[in-house]
Amino acid sequence: MTASVEAARVILRDNDRGGYTVPTAGLYPYQWNWDAAFIAMGWITFDEPRAWREIDRLLEGQWADGMVPHVIFHQPNDTYFPGPAVWRTRHQPATTGITQPALLATAARKCWQVAGDRALAEDRVSAIYPKLLAWHRWWVSARDPEGRGLVGILHPWESGMDNSPAWDAAFARVSPTPTTPIRRTDTGHVDAAMRPSDDFYKRVIALIDLYASLDWDPPRLWQKTPFKVADLAVNAILHRANRDLLALAERFGSAADRTEITERLAVTAAGIDRLWNDRAGIYFPFDLISREPIEVAISAGFLPVWAGVADAARVKAMAATLERWRTKVSYLVPSTSPEDPRFEPKRYWRGPAWAMFNMLIGEGFAESGASDIAARIKSDTADLIAKAGFHEYFDPVTGDGCGGGHFSFTASTALSWGLLGE
Ligand code: GLC
């Protein structure tokens, strides 16, 4: 199938399960949090009611404390592990107990800006706005209780970059001894060499077992967890989402909301600022338990450009870092530096390029005036999709499509970023 606008729309329609879109059939049979945000930005380009519906259905899973879970198990399905029985969250609809990067306010604002049906857009955003504000407040209270200006993730899946080498050292503190038996289903769908290892899965499930035993209570999780990291995807995306929420608050919120969001933006800009590493020309994540920077260069380290918090000198330094990476790969942006010995071009977040991630980095550079590197990231992404199709991720050396096929957030990115011909 050629990579056309129509082919991308077909993927969203095929993956539609009645108001929510699965990432891809089989491998990921439920609604995922940040996937839904990317997917809404895809739907809005050709079916506005459906875009708003995607957001509403994700928010059906929101918890009373404001948290928006990383997966909403709308309908039972046994092709996925770990399902609701492993998470034990006692929430209805069934959900996981962790979250994912907070792209939703950005998606809602984007949909609101481009929507032709103004009455529908006003109606939906006025309903969505207080829920977004509640989620962003949850991030502050549950995940930055010490007021650092950086929120912490308590599970590698919360970063959206599941098995990134940046989490290896922190994750090594989690004992690979889950009480729940491991029943992997992912390797029945996708080549095991492109997926995380068995040891990784044992630790993933061990963390879920621990949190379930703590009844998913945020203060207890924060206190007892062996894994607590300030990740740049989560922090930069949340900062940007707060800017977008502030814009929505002009129309839908109160003066007090605007003051609250503005104050938080100042605190988080300062928090992200401290993660810059001048020698490496990139931002590094931070381990909140060892209290040391995690000196692993990963694609999330460029996302402060998307947040809009990097000054001109840093934008230039990051563009130079990317130019250097580009001499080692054929397509930007590898998820792990190709200069790092842990770089594995086909293994998930340890090297492959991801189209939706490229959109955030590429748009961030474009908005910061670094038009050459922005254009390079965009054309590399278009070339990957034209060559390999709408895969989950891509080998940045060969351009091969990897992981799941017929992938919703890749199709949505191609639609919303304008990568396709008719
Ligand atoms: C994987 C990815 C994550 C994504 C999910 C569903 O877990 O790492 O970013 O949200 O799959 O597509």
PDB file of N, CA and C in Angstrom, residues 144-201:
ATOM      1  N   ASP A 144       5.196  15.677  41.966  1.00  0.00           N
ATOM      2  CA  ASP A 144       6.233  16.637  42.347  1.00  0.00           C
ATOM      3  C   ASP A 144       5.956  17.127  43.761  1.00  0.00           C
ATOM      4  N   PRO A 145       5.772  16.180  44.703  1.00  0.00           N
ATOM      5  CA  PRO A 145       5.369  16.588  46.045  1.00  0.00           C
ATOM      6  C   PRO A 145       6.427  17.423  46.762  1.00  0.00           C
ATOM      7  N   GLU A 146       7.683  17.337  46.287  1.00  0.00           N
ATOM      8  CA  GLU A 146       8.731  18.127  46.955  1.00  0.00           C
ATOM      9  C   GLU A 146       8.965  19.460  46.258  1.00  0.00           C
ATOM     10  N   GLY A 147       8.174  19.742  45.219  1.00  0.00           N
ATOM     11  CA  GLY A 147       8.223  21.060  44.577  1.00  0.00           C
ATOM     12  C   GLY A 147       9.518  21.379  43.854  1.00  0.00           C
ATOM     13  N   ARG A 148      10.072  20.387  43.143  1.00  0.00           N
ATOM     14  CA  ARG A 148      11.317  20.613  42.393  1.00  0.00           C
ATOM     15  C   ARG A 148      11.127  21.319  41.056  1.00  0.00           C
ATOM     16  N   GLY A 149       9.889  21.316  40.560  1.00  0.00           N
ATOM     17  CA  GLY A 149       9.679  21.828  39.209  1.00  0.00           C
ATOM     18  C   GLY A 149       9.883  20.748  38.157  1.00  0.00           C
ATOM     19  N   LEU A 150      10.117  19.523  38.607  1.00  0.00           N
ATOM     20  CA  LEU A 150      10.241  18.374  37.706  1.00  0.00           C
ATOM     21  C   LEU A 150       9.346  17.278  38.248  1.00  0.00           C
ATOM     22  N   VAL A 151       8.504  16.696  37.409  1.00  0.00           N
ATOM     23  CA  VAL A 151       7.673  15.587  37.871  1.00  0.00           C
ATOM     24  C   VAL A 151       8.437  14.278  37.686  1.00  0.00           C
ATOM     25  N   GLY A 152       8.133  13.310  38.538  1.00  0.00           N
ATOM     26  CA  GLY A 152       8.803  12.023  38.458  1.00  0.00           C
ATOM     27  C   GLY A 152       7.899  10.967  37.835  1.00  0.00           C
ATOM     28  N   ILE A 153       8.505  10.034  37.125  1.00  0.00           N
ATOM     29  CA  ILE A 153       7.759   8.851  36.692  1.00  0.00           C
ATOM     30  C   ILE A 153       8.151   7.700  37.611  1.00  0.00           C
ATOM     31  N   LEU A 154       7.191   6.793  37.812  1.00  0.00           N
ATOM     32  CA  LEU A 154       7.410   5.689  38.754  1.00  0.00           C
ATOM     33  C   LEU A 154       7.429   4.341  38.033  1.00  0.00           C
ATOM     34  N   HIS A 155       7.380   4.393  36.722  1.00  0.00           N
ATOM     35  CA  HIS A 155       7.408   3.167  35.932  1.00  0.00           C
ATOM     36  C   HIS A 155       7.955   3.560  34.558  1.00  0.00           C
ATOM     37  N   PRO A 156       8.845   2.730  33.972  1.00  0.00           N
ATOM     38  CA  PRO A 156       9.386   3.120  32.664  1.00  0.00           C
ATOM     39  C   PRO A 156       8.298   3.321  31.611  1.00  0.00           C
ATOM     40  N   TRP A 157       7.182   2.591  31.718  1.00  0.00           N
ATOM     41  CA  TRP A 157       6.103   2.761  30.736  1.00  0.00           C
ATOM     42  C   TRP A 157       5.501   4.162  30.787  1.00  0.00           C
ATOM     43  N   GLU A 158       5.661   4.846  31.908  1.00  0.00           N
ATOM     44  CA  GLU A 158       5.099   6.200  31.979  1.00  0.00           C
ATOM     45  C   GLU A 158       5.825   7.174  31.063  1.00  0.00           C
ATOM     46  N   SER A 159       7.060   6.841  30.698  1.00  0.00           N
ATOM     47  CA  SER A 159       7.828   7.744  29.828  1.00  0.00           C
ATOM     48  C   SER A 159       7.374   7.650  28.381  1.00  0.00           C
ATOM     49  N   GLY A 160       6.624   6.581  28.048  1.00  0.00           N
ATOM     50  CA  GLY A 160       6.304   6.327  26.639  1.00  0.00           C
ATOM     51  C   GLY A 160       7.489   5.679  25.911  1.00  0.00           C
ATOM     52  N   MET A 161       8.673   5.640  26.559  1.00  0.00           N
ATOM     53  CA  MET A 161       9.891   5.106  25.914  1.00  0.00           C
ATOM     54  C   MET A 161      10.341   3.901  26.734  1.00  0.00           C
ATOM     55  N   ASP A 162       9.499   2.881  26.702  1.00  0.00           N
ATOM     56  CA  ASP A 162       9.524   1.786  27.664  1.00  0.00           C
ATOM     57  C   ASP A 162      10.903   1.277  28.085  1.00  0.00           C
ATOM     58  N   ASN A 163      11.684   0.794  27.106  1.00  0.00           N
ATOM     59  CA  ASN A 163      12.943   0.126  27.477  1.00  0.00           C
ATOM     60  C   ASN A 163      14.163   0.965  27.104  1.00  0.00           C
ATOM     61  N   SER A 164      14.039   2.265  27.176  1.00  0.00           N
ATOM     62  CA  SER A 164      15.173   3.139  26.869  1.00  0.00           C
ATOM     63  C   SER A 164      16.372   2.795  27.750  1.00  0.00           C
ATOM     64  N   PRO A 165      17.593   2.818  27.181  1.00  0.00           N
ATOM     65  CA  PRO A 165      18.776   2.552  28.009  1.00  0.00           C
ATOM     66  C   PRO A 165      18.941   3.585  29.125  1.00  0.00           C
ATOM     67  N   ALA A 166      18.263   4.720  28.993  1.00  0.00           N
ATOM     68  CA  ALA A 166      18.338   5.722  30.075  1.00  0.00           C
ATOM     69  C   ALA A 166      17.767   5.175  31.382  1.00  0.00           C
ATOM     70  N   TRP A 167      16.903   4.170  31.301  1.00  0.00           N
ATOM     71  CA  TRP A 167      16.296   3.645  32.538  1.00  0.00           C
ATOM     72  C   TRP A 167      17.062   2.436  33.084  1.00  0.00           C
ATOM     73  N   ASP A 168      18.083   1.958  32.369  1.00  0.00           N
ATOM     74  CA  ASP A 168      18.728   0.698  32.776  1.00  0.00           C
ATOM     75  C   ASP A 168      19.216   0.730  34.224  1.00  0.00           C
ATOM     76  N   ALA A 169      19.976   1.763  34.593  1.00  0.00           N
ATOM     77  CA  ALA A 169      20.576   1.789  35.939  1.00  0.00           C
ATOM     78  C   ALA A 169      19.487   1.921  36.999  1.00  0.00           C
ATOM     79  N   ALA A 170      18.539   2.811  36.771  1.00  0.00           N
ATOM     80  CA  ALA A 170      17.470   3.007  37.759  1.00  0.00           C
ATOM     81  C   ALA A 170      16.605   1.748  37.863  1.00  0.00           C
ATOM     82  N   PHE A 171      16.378   1.122  36.735  1.00  0.00           N
ATOM     83  CA  PHE A 171      15.507  -0.052  36.699  1.00  0.00           C
ATOM     84  C   PHE A 171      16.193  -1.272  37.313  1.00  0.00           C
ATOM     85  N   ALA A 172      17.538  -1.245  37.350  1.00  0.00           N
ATOM     86  CA  ALA A 172      18.283  -2.366  37.943  1.00  0.00           C
ATOM     87  C   ALA A 172      17.989  -2.471  39.436  1.00  0.00           C
ATOM     88  N   ARG A 173      17.480  -1.386  40.041  1.00  0.00           N
ATOM     89  CA  ARG A 173      17.138  -1.444  41.475  1.00  0.00           C
ATOM     90  C   ARG A 173      15.827  -2.176  41.730  1.00  0.00           C
ATOM     91  N   VAL A 174      15.085  -2.452  40.655  1.00  0.00           N
ATOM     92  CA  VAL A 174      13.832  -3.196  40.810  1.00  0.00           C
ATOM     93  C   VAL A 174      14.178  -4.669  40.714  1.00  0.00           C
ATOM     94  N   SER A 175      13.746  -5.431  41.711  1.00  0.00           N
ATOM     95  CA  SER A 175      14.111  -6.833  41.685  1.00  0.00           C
ATOM     96  C   SER A 175      13.244  -7.587  40.661  1.00  0.00           C
ATOM     97  N   PRO A 176      13.878  -8.476  39.847  1.00  0.00           N
ATOM     98  CA  PRO A 176      13.116  -9.174  38.806  1.00  0.00           C
ATOM     99  C   PRO A 176      12.345 -10.368  39.373  1.00  0.00           C
ATOM    100  N   THR A 177      11.622 -10.141  40.460  1.00  0.00           N
ATOM    101  CA  THR A 177      10.933 -11.245  41.125  1.00  0.00           C
ATOM    102  C   THR A 177       9.454 -10.912  41.331  1.00  0.00           C
ATOM    103  N   PRO A 178       8.687 -10.860  40.231  1.00  0.00           N
ATOM    104  CA  PRO A 178       7.266 -10.567  40.369  1.00  0.00           C
ATOM    105  C   PRO A 178       6.526 -11.706  41.065  1.00  0.00           C
ATOM    106  N   THR A 179       5.404 -11.391  41.718  1.00  0.00           N
ATOM    107  CA  THR A 179       4.562 -12.474  42.233  1.00  0.00           C
ATOM    108  C   THR A 179       3.608 -12.952  41.135  1.00  0.00           C
ATOM    109  N   THR A 180       3.239 -12.031  40.245  1.00  0.00           N
ATOM    110  CA  THR A 180       2.374 -12.408  39.119  1.00  0.00           C
ATOM    111  C   THR A 180       3.186 -13.198  38.090  1.00  0.00           C
ATOM    112  N   PRO A 181       2.698 -14.363  37.658  1.00  0.00           N
ATOM    113  CA  PRO A 181       3.436 -15.096  36.610  1.00  0.00           C
ATOM    114  C   PRO A 181       3.464 -14.317  35.289  1.00  0.00           C
ATOM    115  N   ILE A 182       4.584 -14.370  34.602  1.00  0.00           N
ATOM    116  CA  ILE A 182       4.728 -13.646  33.328  1.00  0.00           C
ATOM    117  C   ILE A 182       4.135 -14.495  32.200  1.00  0.00           C
ATOM    118  N   ARG A 183       3.280 -13.862  31.423  1.00  0.00           N
ATOM    119  CA  ARG A 183       2.667 -14.566  30.293  1.00  0.00           C
ATOM    120  C   ARG A 183       2.738 -13.626  29.085  1.00  0.00           C
ATOM    121  N   ARG A 184       3.932 -13.506  28.522  1.00  0.00           N
ATOM    122  CA  ARG A 184       4.105 -12.522  27.442  1.00  0.00           C
ATOM    123  C   ARG A 184       3.270 -12.891  26.233  1.00  0.00           C
ATOM    124  N   THR A 185       2.581 -11.893  25.684  1.00  0.00           N
ATOM    125  CA  THR A 185       1.822 -12.113  24.453  1.00  0.00           C
ATOM    126  C   THR A 185       2.456 -11.340  23.304  1.00  0.00           C
ATOM    127  N   ASP A 186       3.245 -10.302  23.642  1.00  0.00           N
ATOM    128  CA  ASP A 186       3.775  -9.408  22.597  1.00  0.00           C
ATOM    129  C   ASP A 186       4.642 -10.143  21.588  1.00  0.00           C
ATOM    130  N   THR A 187       5.446 -11.123  22.066  1.00  0.00           N
ATOM    131  CA  THR A 187       6.363 -11.797  21.154  1.00  0.00           C
ATOM    132  C   THR A 187       5.636 -12.793  20.240  1.00  0.00           C
ATOM    133  N   GLY A 188       4.346 -13.018  20.515  1.00  0.00           N
ATOM    134  CA  GLY A 188       3.537 -13.778  19.554  1.00  0.00           C
ATOM    135  C   GLY A 188       3.112 -12.913  18.371  1.00  0.00           C
ATOM    136  N   HIS A 189       3.169 -11.578  18.542  1.00  0.00           N
ATOM    137  CA  HIS A 189       2.758 -10.653  17.475  1.00  0.00           C
ATOM    138  C   HIS A 189       3.942 -10.104  16.693  1.00  0.00           C
ATOM    139  N   VAL A 190       5.075  -9.923  17.418  1.00  0.00           N
ATOM    140  CA  VAL A 190       6.223  -9.228  16.831  1.00  0.00           C
ATOM    141  C   VAL A 190       7.486 -10.003  17.170  1.00  0.00           C
ATOM    142  N   ASP A 191       8.461 -10.004  16.244  1.00  0.00           N
ATOM    143  CA  ASP A 191       9.770 -10.631  16.435  1.00  0.00           C
ATOM    144  C   ASP A 191      10.376 -10.218  17.790  1.00  0.00           C
ATOM    145  N   ALA A 192      10.774 -11.210  18.586  1.00  0.00           N
ATOM    146  CA  ALA A 192      11.302 -10.937  19.932  1.00  0.00           C
ATOM    147  C   ALA A 192      12.528 -10.020  19.903  1.00  0.00           C
ATOM    148  N   ALA A 193      13.282 -10.057  18.817  1.00  0.00           N
ATOM    149  CA  ALA A 193      14.486  -9.212  18.725  1.00  0.00           C
ATOM    150  C   ALA A 193      14.136  -7.730  18.642  1.00  0.00           C
ATOM    151  N   MET A 194      12.878  -7.416  18.343  1.00  0.00           N
ATOM    152  CA  MET A 194      12.455  -6.017  18.249  1.00  0.00           C
ATOM    153  C   MET A 194      11.714  -5.575  19.510  1.00  0.00           C
ATOM    154  N   ARG A 195      11.635  -6.468  20.501  1.00  0.00           N
ATOM    155  CA  ARG A 195      10.852  -6.170  21.704  1.00  0.00           C
ATOM    156  C   ARG A 195      11.771  -6.143  22.931  1.00  0.00           C
ATOM    157  N   PRO A 196      11.274  -5.618  24.049  1.00  0.00           N
ATOM    158  CA  PRO A 196      12.074  -5.657  25.278  1.00  0.00           C
ATOM    159  C   PRO A 196      12.371  -7.094  25.708  1.00  0.00           C
ATOM    160  N   SER A 197      13.389  -7.239  26.572  1.00  0.00           N
ATOM    161  CA  SER A 197      13.826  -8.577  27.008  1.00  0.00           C
ATOM    162  C   SER A 197      12.897  -9.163  28.072  1.00  0.00           C
ATOM    163  N   ASP A 198      13.067 -10.454  28.374  1.00  0.00           N
ATOM    164  CA  ASP A 198      12.284 -11.107  29.441  1.00  0.00           C
ATOM    165  C   ASP A 198      12.605 -10.509  30.805  1.00  0.00           C
ATOM    166  N   ASP A 199      13.881 -10.210  31.017  1.00  0.00           N
ATOM    167  CA  ASP A 199      14.285  -9.618  32.303  1.00  0.00           C
ATOM    168  C   ASP A 199      13.562  -8.278  32.505  1.00  0.00           C
ATOM    169  N   PHE A 200      13.461  -7.502  31.439  1.00  0.00           N
ATOM    170  CA  PHE A 200      12.740  -6.223  31.509  1.00  0.00           C
ATOM    171  C   PHE A 200      11.287  -6.465  31.932  1.00  0.00           C
ATOM    172  N   TYR A 201      10.652  -7.450  31.343  1.00  0.00           N
ATOM    173  CA  TYR A 201       9.245  -7.737  31.675  1.00  0.00           C
ATOM    174  C   TYR A 201       9.075  -8.146  33.135  1.00  0.00           C
TER     175      TYR A 201
END
